Coordinates of C-alpha atoms in Angstrom, one line a residue:
M870 CA 23.6 -9.2 13.1
S871 CA 23.3 -11.9 16.3
R872 CA 19.5 -12.2 17.4
Q873 CA 20.6 -10.5 21.2
D874 CA 22.3 -7.2 19.5
L875 CA 18.6 -6.8 17.4
D876 CA 17.6 -7.0 20.5
T877 CA 19.8 -4.9 22.8
W878 CA 19.5 -2.6 20.5
R879 CA 15.5 -2.7 20.3
A880 CA 15.8 -1.5 23.4
Q881 CA 17.5 1.0 23.6
A882 CA 15.6 2.8 21.0
R883 CA 12.6 1.4 23.1
R884 CA 13.8 3.9 26.2
W885 CA 15.1 7.0 24.0
L886 CA 11.1 6.9 22.6
A887 CA 9.5 6.9 26.0
T888 CA 11.9 10.0 26.7
Q889 CA 10.5 11.9 23.3
L890 CA 6.5 10.3 23.0
A891 CA 3.8 9.2 26.1
P892 CA 2.3 6.1 25.5
R893 CA -0.6 4.8 23.3
D894 CA -3.9 4.3 24.8
P895 CA -5.0 0.8 22.6
S896 CA -8.7 2.1 23.5
A897 CA -8.4 5.2 22.0
S898 CA -8.8 5.3 18.0
A899 CA -11.4 2.5 19.6
S900 CA -13.7 5.9 21.1
A901 CA -16.8 7.0 19.9
E902 CA -16.5 9.6 22.5
E903 CA -13.1 11.0 20.7
P904 CA -12.7 8.9 17.2
A905 CA -9.8 9.2 15.0
D906 CA -9.1 10.7 12.2
L907 CA -10.8 8.9 9.2
A908 CA -9.2 11.9 6.4
V909 CA -6.9 9.2 3.8
F910 CA -5.7 13.1 2.7
H911 CA -5.0 16.1 5.5
N912 CA -7.9 18.6 4.8
L913 CA -7.1 21.3 7.9
P914 CA -7.3 25.2 7.0
E915 CA -3.8 26.4 6.1
D916 CA -3.0 27.6 10.0
R917 CA -4.2 23.9 11.1
E918 CA -1.5 22.8 8.5
L919 CA 1.5 24.6 9.6
L920 CA 0.6 23.7 13.5
L921 CA 1.2 19.8 12.1
L922 CA 3.9 20.9 10.6
E923 CA 5.7 22.3 12.6
R924 CA 4.9 19.3 15.6
C925 CA 6.0 16.8 13.2
R926 CA 9.1 18.2 12.0
A927 CA 10.5 18.7 16.0
Y928 CA 9.5 15.5 16.4
Q929 CA 12.0 14.2 13.2
R930 CA 14.5 16.6 14.2
A931 CA 15.2 14.3 17.3
R932 CA 14.8 11.7 15.7
F933 CA 17.6 11.7 13.5
D934 CA 19.9 13.0 16.2
A935 CA 19.6 10.4 18.0
G936 CA 20.5 8.2 14.7
Y937 CA 16.8 6.6 14.0
Q938 CA 16.1 7.8 10.9
A939 CA 17.6 6.8 7.7
L940 CA 17.8 3.2 9.4
T941 CA 18.7 1.2 6.4
L942 CA 20.5 4.0 4.6
P943 CA 24.6 2.9 3.4
A944 CA 26.7 5.2 6.6
D945 CA 28.4 6.2 3.5
R946 CA 25.3 7.8 2.1
G947 CA 23.9 9.6 5.2
G948 CA 22.2 6.9 7.4
A949 CA 22.2 4.8 9.7
G950 CA 23.6 1.7 7.6
L951 CA 21.5 -0.5 9.4
S952 CA 19.5 -3.9 8.7
A953 CA 16.0 -4.5 7.9
A954 CA 15.5 -6.3 10.8
H955 CA 16.2 -3.5 12.7
A956 CA 14.0 -1.3 10.6
A957 CA 11.0 -3.0 11.1
A958 CA 11.8 -3.3 14.5
F959 CA 12.0 0.2 15.4
V960 CA 8.2 0.7 13.9
E961 CA 7.0 -1.9 16.6
E962 CA 8.2 0.2 18.8
E963 CA 7.1 3.1 17.3
S964 CA 4.0 1.8 17.2
A965 CA 3.9 1.5 20.9
F966 CA 4.0 5.1 21.9
D967 CA 1.9 8.3 20.2
V968 CA 3.6 9.6 17.1
P969 CA 2.6 13.2 16.3
P970 CA 0.6 12.1 12.9
S971 CA 2.0 12.9 10.2
T972 CA 1.4 14.4 7.1
E973 CA 2.1 14.0 2.8
L974 CA 4.5 16.9 2.7
I975 CA 6.9 15.2 6.0
S976 CA 6.9 11.6 3.9
V977 CA 8.5 12.6 1.3
T978 CA 10.1 15.7 2.6
V979 CA 11.5 12.0 4.5
R980 CA 11.3 9.0 2.3
L981 CA 11.6 10.4 -0.9
V982 CA 13.5 13.9 -2.1
A983 CA 16.3 13.4 0.9
M984 CA 16.4 9.5 -0.1
A985 CA 16.9 10.1 -4.1
V986 CA 19.0 12.9 -3.1
S987 CA 21.3 10.8 -0.8
L988 CA 21.6 8.1 -3.6
F989 CA 21.8 9.8 -6.9
G990 CA 22.7 13.1 -5.7
T991 CA 26.8 14.7 -5.3
D992 CA 28.8 15.2 -2.3
E993 CA 27.9 19.3 -2.1
Q994 CA 24.2 18.5 -2.8
R995 CA 23.7 16.1 0.2
H996 CA 26.1 18.0 2.2
D997 CA 23.3 20.8 1.6
F998 CA 20.8 19.0 1.7
A999 CA 20.2 15.9 2.4
R1000 CA 20.9 15.7 6.2
A1001 CA 18.5 18.9 6.5
F1002 CA 15.4 17.3 4.2
L1003 CA 16.2 14.4 6.1
R1004 CA 16.2 16.8 9.2
T1005 CA 13.7 18.4 7.8
D1006 CA 15.4 22.0 8.7
L1007 CA 13.8 21.5 4.4
L1008 CA 10.9 20.9 3.1
A1009 CA 10.8 19.6 -0.2
C1010 CA 7.4 18.4 -2.8
Q1011 CA 7.3 16.1 -5.6
L1012 CA 7.2 17.5 -9.0
F1013 CA 6.9 14.4 -11.0
S1014 CA 2.7 14.6 -12.5
E1015 CA 0.9 16.6 -15.2
P1016 CA -2.1 16.4 -16.4
G1017 CA -1.5 15.5 -19.9
A1018 CA 0.6 12.6 -19.0
G1019 CA -1.8 10.8 -16.8
S1020 CA -0.6 7.2 -15.6
D1021 CA 2.9 7.3 -18.3
L1022 CA 5.4 9.2 -16.4
A1023 CA 7.3 9.2 -19.1
A1024 CA 5.3 11.1 -21.0
L1025 CA 5.5 14.4 -19.5
R1026 CA 5.5 17.2 -21.4
T1027 CA 7.7 19.8 -19.2
R1028 CA 11.5 20.8 -20.1
A1029 CA 14.1 22.3 -19.5
R1030 CA 17.2 23.2 -21.8
Q1031 CA 20.3 24.7 -20.9
E1032 CA 21.8 27.0 -21.9
E1033 CA 25.3 26.7 -22.9
A1034 CA 28.5 27.6 -20.1
G1035 CA 31.3 26.6 -19.2
E1036 CA 34.0 23.8 -19.8
P1037 CA 31.7 20.3 -20.8
C1038 CA 31.6 17.8 -18.9
A1039 CA 31.8 13.6 -18.6
D1040 CA 28.5 13.8 -17.8
G1041 CA 27.2 15.3 -21.7
A1042 CA 26.6 18.7 -19.0
R1043 CA 28.1 21.9 -19.5
S1044 CA 29.8 23.5 -16.1
G1045 CA 27.3 26.7 -14.7
G1046 CA 25.4 26.4 -17.5
D1047 CA 21.9 27.5 -15.8
W1048 CA 18.7 25.4 -16.9
V1049 CA 15.7 26.7 -18.4
I1050 CA 12.8 24.7 -17.2
D1051 CA 8.9 25.2 -18.2
G1052 CA 6.1 23.1 -17.8
Q1053 CA 3.0 22.6 -15.1
K1054 CA 2.8 19.1 -13.4
V1055 CA -0.7 18.5 -11.0
W1056 CA -1.8 17.0 -7.6
T1057 CA 1.7 18.0 -5.7
S1058 CA 0.9 17.5 -2.1
G1059 CA 1.7 20.6 0.3
A1060 CA 3.7 22.7 -2.5
Q1061 CA 2.5 25.2 -1.0
F1062 CA 4.4 25.0 2.5
A1063 CA 7.9 23.4 0.7
D1064 CA 10.5 25.1 -0.1
Y1065 CA 11.8 22.4 -2.9
G1066 CA 10.8 20.4 -5.9
L1067 CA 12.2 17.8 -7.1
L1068 CA 11.7 17.4 -10.9
L1069 CA 11.3 16.2 -13.4
A1070 CA 11.6 17.7 -17.1
R1071 CA 12.2 15.7 -21.2
T1072 CA 16.4 17.5 -22.1
D1073 CA 16.1 15.8 -24.9
A1074 CA 13.2 14.5 -27.3
D1075 CA 15.0 13.2 -29.4
V1076 CA 15.9 10.0 -28.1
V1077 CA 13.5 7.2 -26.4
K1078 CA 10.8 8.7 -23.2
Q1079 CA 13.0 7.1 -20.8
A1080 CA 16.2 8.0 -21.8
G1081 CA 15.5 11.6 -22.3
I1082 CA 14.8 13.0 -18.8
T1083 CA 16.6 14.7 -16.1
A1084 CA 15.6 14.8 -12.4
F1085 CA 16.2 18.8 -10.6
L1086 CA 15.7 20.4 -7.0
V1087 CA 13.3 23.8 -7.7
P1088 CA 13.4 26.5 -5.1
M1089 CA 9.5 26.5 -4.5
D1090 CA 10.1 30.6 -4.5
A1091 CA 12.4 31.0 -7.7
A1092 CA 10.5 33.6 -10.1
G1093 CA 8.7 31.6 -13.2
V1094 CA 7.1 29.5 -10.2
E1095 CA 3.3 30.1 -9.8
V1096 CA 1.3 27.6 -7.2
R1097 CA -1.9 27.1 -7.2
P1098 CA -4.3 25.0 -4.9
I1099 CA -6.8 22.4 -6.0
R1100 CA -10.9 22.6 -4.3
Q1101 CA -11.6 18.4 -3.2
M1102 CA -14.3 17.2 -3.2
S1103 CA -14.4 16.7 0.2
G1104 CA -13.5 20.2 1.2
G1105 CA -9.4 20.4 1.4
A1106 CA -6.8 21.8 -0.8
S1107 CA -3.6 19.7 0.4
F1108 CA -2.9 18.9 -4.0
N1109 CA -2.5 21.1 -5.8
E1110 CA -1.1 22.9 -9.8
V1111 CA 2.6 24.0 -10.0
F1112 CA 3.0 26.4 -13.4
L1113 CA 6.8 26.9 -14.1
S1114 CA 7.6 29.4 -17.3
G1115 CA 11.5 30.7 -18.0
V1116 CA 13.0 29.1 -13.8
R1117 CA 16.0 29.3 -14.1
V1118 CA 17.8 26.7 -12.0
P1119 CA 21.4 26.5 -11.2
D1120 CA 23.0 22.6 -13.1
R1121 CA 24.6 22.7 -9.9
L1122 CA 20.9 21.2 -8.9
R1123 CA 20.5 18.8 -11.6
I1124 CA 20.2 15.1 -9.4
G1125 CA 22.4 13.1 -11.3
A1126 CA 23.9 13.0 -15.0
P1127 CA 21.6 15.0 -17.8
G1128 CA 18.8 11.4 -18.5
Q1129 CA 19.3 9.4 -15.8
G1130 CA 15.8 10.9 -14.7
W1131 CA 14.4 8.4 -15.0
E1132 CA 16.8 5.3 -12.8
V1133 CA 15.8 8.2 -9.9
A1134 CA 12.1 8.7 -10.4
T1135 CA 11.9 4.9 -10.2
A1136 CA 14.0 4.8 -7.3
T1137 CA 12.1 7.5 -5.7
L1138 CA 8.8 5.8 -7.1
G1139 CA 9.7 2.7 -5.3
F1140 CA 10.5 4.6 -2.2
E1141 CA 7.1 6.1 -1.8
R1142 CA 5.5 2.5 -2.7
T1143 CA 7.4 1.0 0.4
A1144 CA 6.0 4.3 2.0
S1145 CA 2.5 4.2 0.7
G1146 CA 1.6 0.0 1.8
S1147 CA 3.9 0.2 4.7
G1148 CA 0.6 1.4 7.5
N1149 CA 4.3 3.7 9.0
R1150 CA 1.3 6.8 8.6
R1151 CA -2.4 6.2 10.0
K1152 CA -3.3 7.1 6.2
G1153 CA -7.8 6.7 6.8
G1154 CA -10.0 4.6 9.5
T1155 CA -8.5 1.2 9.8
F1156 CA -9.8 -2.2 10.7
T1157 CA -9.5 -1.2 14.5
D1158 CA -12.6 2.0 13.2
V1159 CA -14.7 0.2 12.0
L1160 CA -14.7 -2.6 14.5
A1161 CA -15.3 0.3 16.8
L1162 CA -18.2 1.0 14.4
A1163 CA -19.9 -1.8 14.7
R1164 CA -19.9 -2.2 18.7
S1165 CA -21.2 1.1 18.7
L1166 CA -23.8 0.8 16.3
G1167 CA -24.7 -2.0 17.4
R1168 CA -23.9 -4.6 15.0
T1169 CA -21.1 -7.4 16.3
A1170 CA -24.1 -9.9 16.8
D1171 CA -25.0 -9.7 12.3
P1172 CA -23.7 -13.0 11.0
L1173 CA -22.6 -10.8 7.6
V1174 CA -21.4 -7.5 9.4
R1175 CA -19.3 -10.2 11.5
Q1176 CA -18.2 -12.0 8.7
Q1177 CA -17.4 -8.7 6.5
L1178 CA -15.5 -8.2 9.6
A1179 CA -13.4 -11.4 9.7
D1180 CA -12.2 -10.6 6.2
L1181 CA -11.5 -7.3 7.2
Y1182 CA -8.8 -8.1 9.8
V1183 CA -7.4 -11.4 8.0
R1184 CA -6.5 -9.2 5.1
T1185 CA -5.2 -6.6 7.5
V1186 CA -2.9 -9.2 8.7
L1187 CA -2.1 -10.3 5.5
R1188 CA -1.2 -6.9 5.0
A1189 CA 1.3 -6.6 7.5
A1190 CA 2.3 -9.9 7.6
T1191 CA 3.5 -8.6 3.0
V1192 CA 5.2 -5.9 4.6
D1193 CA 7.0 -7.1 6.4
R1194 CA 8.5 -9.8 4.5
V1195 CA 9.2 -7.0 1.5
A1196 CA 11.1 -4.8 4.1
R1197 CA 13.7 -8.5 4.5
T1198 CA 13.9 -8.8 1.0
S1199 CA 14.4 -4.7 -0.1
A1200 CA 17.2 -4.8 -3.0
A1201 CA 21.0 -3.6 -1.5
G1202 CA 22.6 -0.3 -1.1
G1203 CA 18.8 0.7 0.3
R1204 CA 16.8 0.6 -2.8
P1205 CA 13.6 -0.2 -2.6
G1206 CA 13.0 -3.7 -5.0
P1207 CA 9.3 -3.7 -6.7
E1208 CA 7.7 -6.0 -5.0
A1209 CA 7.5 -2.5 -3.4
S1210 CA 4.6 -2.8 -5.3
L1211 CA 3.2 -5.6 -4.1
T1212 CA 2.4 -4.0 -0.3
K1213 CA 0.7 -0.1 -2.8
L1214 CA -2.0 -2.1 -4.3
M1215 CA -2.4 -4.2 -1.6
A1216 CA -2.8 -0.5 0.5
S1217 CA -5.4 0.6 -1.8
D1218 CA -6.7 -2.6 -1.6
L1219 CA -7.6 -2.3 1.8
L1220 CA -8.3 1.3 2.7
T1221 CA -11.0 1.1 -0.2
R1222 CA -12.7 -2.7 1.1
T1223 CA -12.8 -0.7 5.0
G1224 CA -14.9 2.0 3.9
Q1225 CA -17.4 -0.4 2.1
V1226 CA -17.8 -1.6 5.0
A1227 CA -17.9 2.1 7.2
A1228 CA -20.6 3.1 4.9
D1229 CA -22.5 -0.5 4.0
L1230 CA -22.6 -0.2 8.5
M1231 CA -23.8 3.3 8.4
G1232 CA -27.0 2.9 5.5
A1233 CA -28.2 5.9 5.3
R1234 CA -25.5 7.6 8.2
I1235 CA -23.2 8.0 5.9
C1236 CA -25.4 10.3 3.9
A1237 CA -25.4 13.0 6.5
D1238 CA -24.0 14.4 10.0
T1239 CA -26.6 13.0 12.6
G1240 CA -24.6 14.0 15.9
E1241 CA -23.8 10.4 16.6
P1242 CA -20.1 10.3 17.3
G1243 CA -17.6 9.3 14.5
T1244 CA -20.4 7.5 11.7
F1245 CA -20.0 10.7 9.7
A1246 CA -16.7 11.7 10.1
W1247 CA -16.1 8.2 7.5
T1248 CA -16.5 10.8 4.5
E1249 CA -13.4 11.2 4.7
H1250 CA -12.3 8.4 4.5
L1251 CA -14.5 7.6 1.5
L1252 CA -14.2 10.8 -0.3
G1253 CA -10.3 10.0 -0.1
A1254 CA -9.6 6.1 -0.8
P1255 CA -10.3 6.2 -3.8
G1256 CA -6.8 9.0 -4.6
Y1257 CA -5.1 6.5 -3.3
R1258 CA -5.8 3.9 -5.8
L1259 CA -3.7 6.0 -8.2
A1260 CA -1.3 8.0 -5.3
G1261 CA 2.4 6.7 -6.3
G1262 CA 1.0 4.8 -9.9
T1263 CA -1.9 3.5 -10.4
D1264 CA -3.4 0.2 -9.1
Q1265 CA -2.9 -1.1 -12.8
I1266 CA 0.6 0.6 -12.6
Q1267 CA 1.6 -1.3 -9.6
R1268 CA -0.1 -4.6 -11.1
N1269 CA 1.8 -4.5 -14.7
L1270 CA 4.6 -4.2 -12.2
I1271 CA 4.3 -7.0 -10.5
G1272 CA 3.5 -8.9 -13.5
E1273 CA 7.2 -7.4 -15.7
R1274 CA 9.6 -6.9 -13.0
V1275 CA 8.3 -9.5 -10.1
L1276 CA 7.0 -12.3 -11.5
R1277 CA 8.8 -12.0 -15.5
L1278 CA 5.9 -12.3 -17.2
P1279 CA 6.4 -11.3 -21.0
P1280 CA 5.1 -7.6 -20.9
E1281 CA 2.9 -6.8 -23.9
P1282 CA 5.1 -4.9 -27.6
R1283 CA 6.1 -1.8 -27.3
V1284 CA 8.5 0.6 -28.8
D1285 CA 8.3 4.4 -27.2
R1286 CA 10.0 1.6 -23.9
V1287 CA 13.3 1.0 -22.9
P1288 CA 12.7 -2.7 -22.0
F1289 CA 13.2 -2.6 -18.3
S1290 CA 16.5 -5.4 -18.0
Q1291 CA 17.6 -2.4 -20.5
L1292 CA 16.9 0.3 -17.2
P1293 CA 20.0 0.8 -15.2
G1294 CA 19.2 -0.5 -11.4
D1295 CA 17.5 -3.5 -13.3

C-alpha cells in the first residue's frame, strides 16, 4: 500500500474514533488535582471491576464492528489482513482520544486467546470462539503458570488424559473422546470473570517435555473448576489460583493437535510480550506523571533531578521507537517473532525506573498518605512494578530468548528440551 493510501486509511480511522471517543486532554495526566491511576495491576472491588469491564467491552465491540480489531491478523483468520504500519497508525491516532482504561482480562481475551484460536483453531472453533473473543462477547483467561513450574513453563504438571471413544483421527486423538484434566494454575488474571480459559496440560509424559503438551479451551463454569483469589500486598485480588479436579473437556475444545501445545504457547506468549511492551494499555505511572510530580514538589531546578528526568524521558522515547520497529518487522502470518522479548524487557525496566525516580522525589512521603495529591498513589506503582518483571516471562527468560532466538547465540547444553531450531514455527 502506498503512503497516500495509508494516510487515507489513517484519516478514516481518525474520523471513526472521533465519533466514538472524546479527545484526550494532554494536561489531564499531569494535573495535581486529578492524578492519573498509577496502579500497574488493577486493585478494584468486584463491582467496580465489572463496571470497568463493561466500559471496555462496549468500546471493543464498536471497534470490532468497525473493522479496527485484529488489524494484522490475516483476513482468512478473522482479522483485517492489514500491515503492521496500519496497526501502528491506528495506535497513534487512538492515543489522541480518551480510550476507556483496559484490564488484564480484556487484553488476554483480545490479544492472546482470540489470536491463538484464530491461528490454531479449526474452522468451527474460529466461528464459535475467535469472533466472540475478538469482540469480547466472551471473555477468556490464560491458564499457563503453575506453582511448581516457575519460569520453566514446559515443566508444567497439570495432566489431561483422553477417554478412548470414537475412531482414531489423523492427528493422534480419538474423535469424540472427552479429556479429563487434573492440576493447578496460578497468577491467573480475571479468572473470576472469564467464560473460558486457554489451558496447557501434559498429555504425553514419555517424550521431551515441550513435545508432550496440548492446549484446550476450558469452560470456567465446568464441574471441577475452582477459582480462589490471591490477596496482593497492594490490597487487591486481581490474580487467582485455579484448581482443576476431574474437569471434563470435550475434544472439540482442544486447540491444535495433541502435542502441539508448546507451539500454541510460544505464539500466545509472543502476543503477550508484544502487548506488554507496546504501551497500548496504560500500566502504572509514566514519564509525564513523574514530571508532574517533580513540578508539584518544586524539584525541577535540582540538577540531579533534571538528570533523572532526562534519563527517564530518553528511555521512554527509545522504548516507543523499539516498539514501532518490532511491530513493523514482525513475522509474516500475524505471529510476533522473538523480537517481542525486547519490548517486554524494556517495558519492565522502564516501569521499575519510573517508580524509583518517583520514590526518590518523594522521600518519606512514599511511606504514608499525607493527603498531598498525587503522592501516596505512587505506592500502587511501586508495589506492582516488580510483578511486571515476572508476568509474560521473567526478565531472565526474555534475555535468554533474545540471546538464543534473536542474536542466535549458542544456548547452554540441555537434554530436557527440544532445540529452538527444531521447534514448530521456528
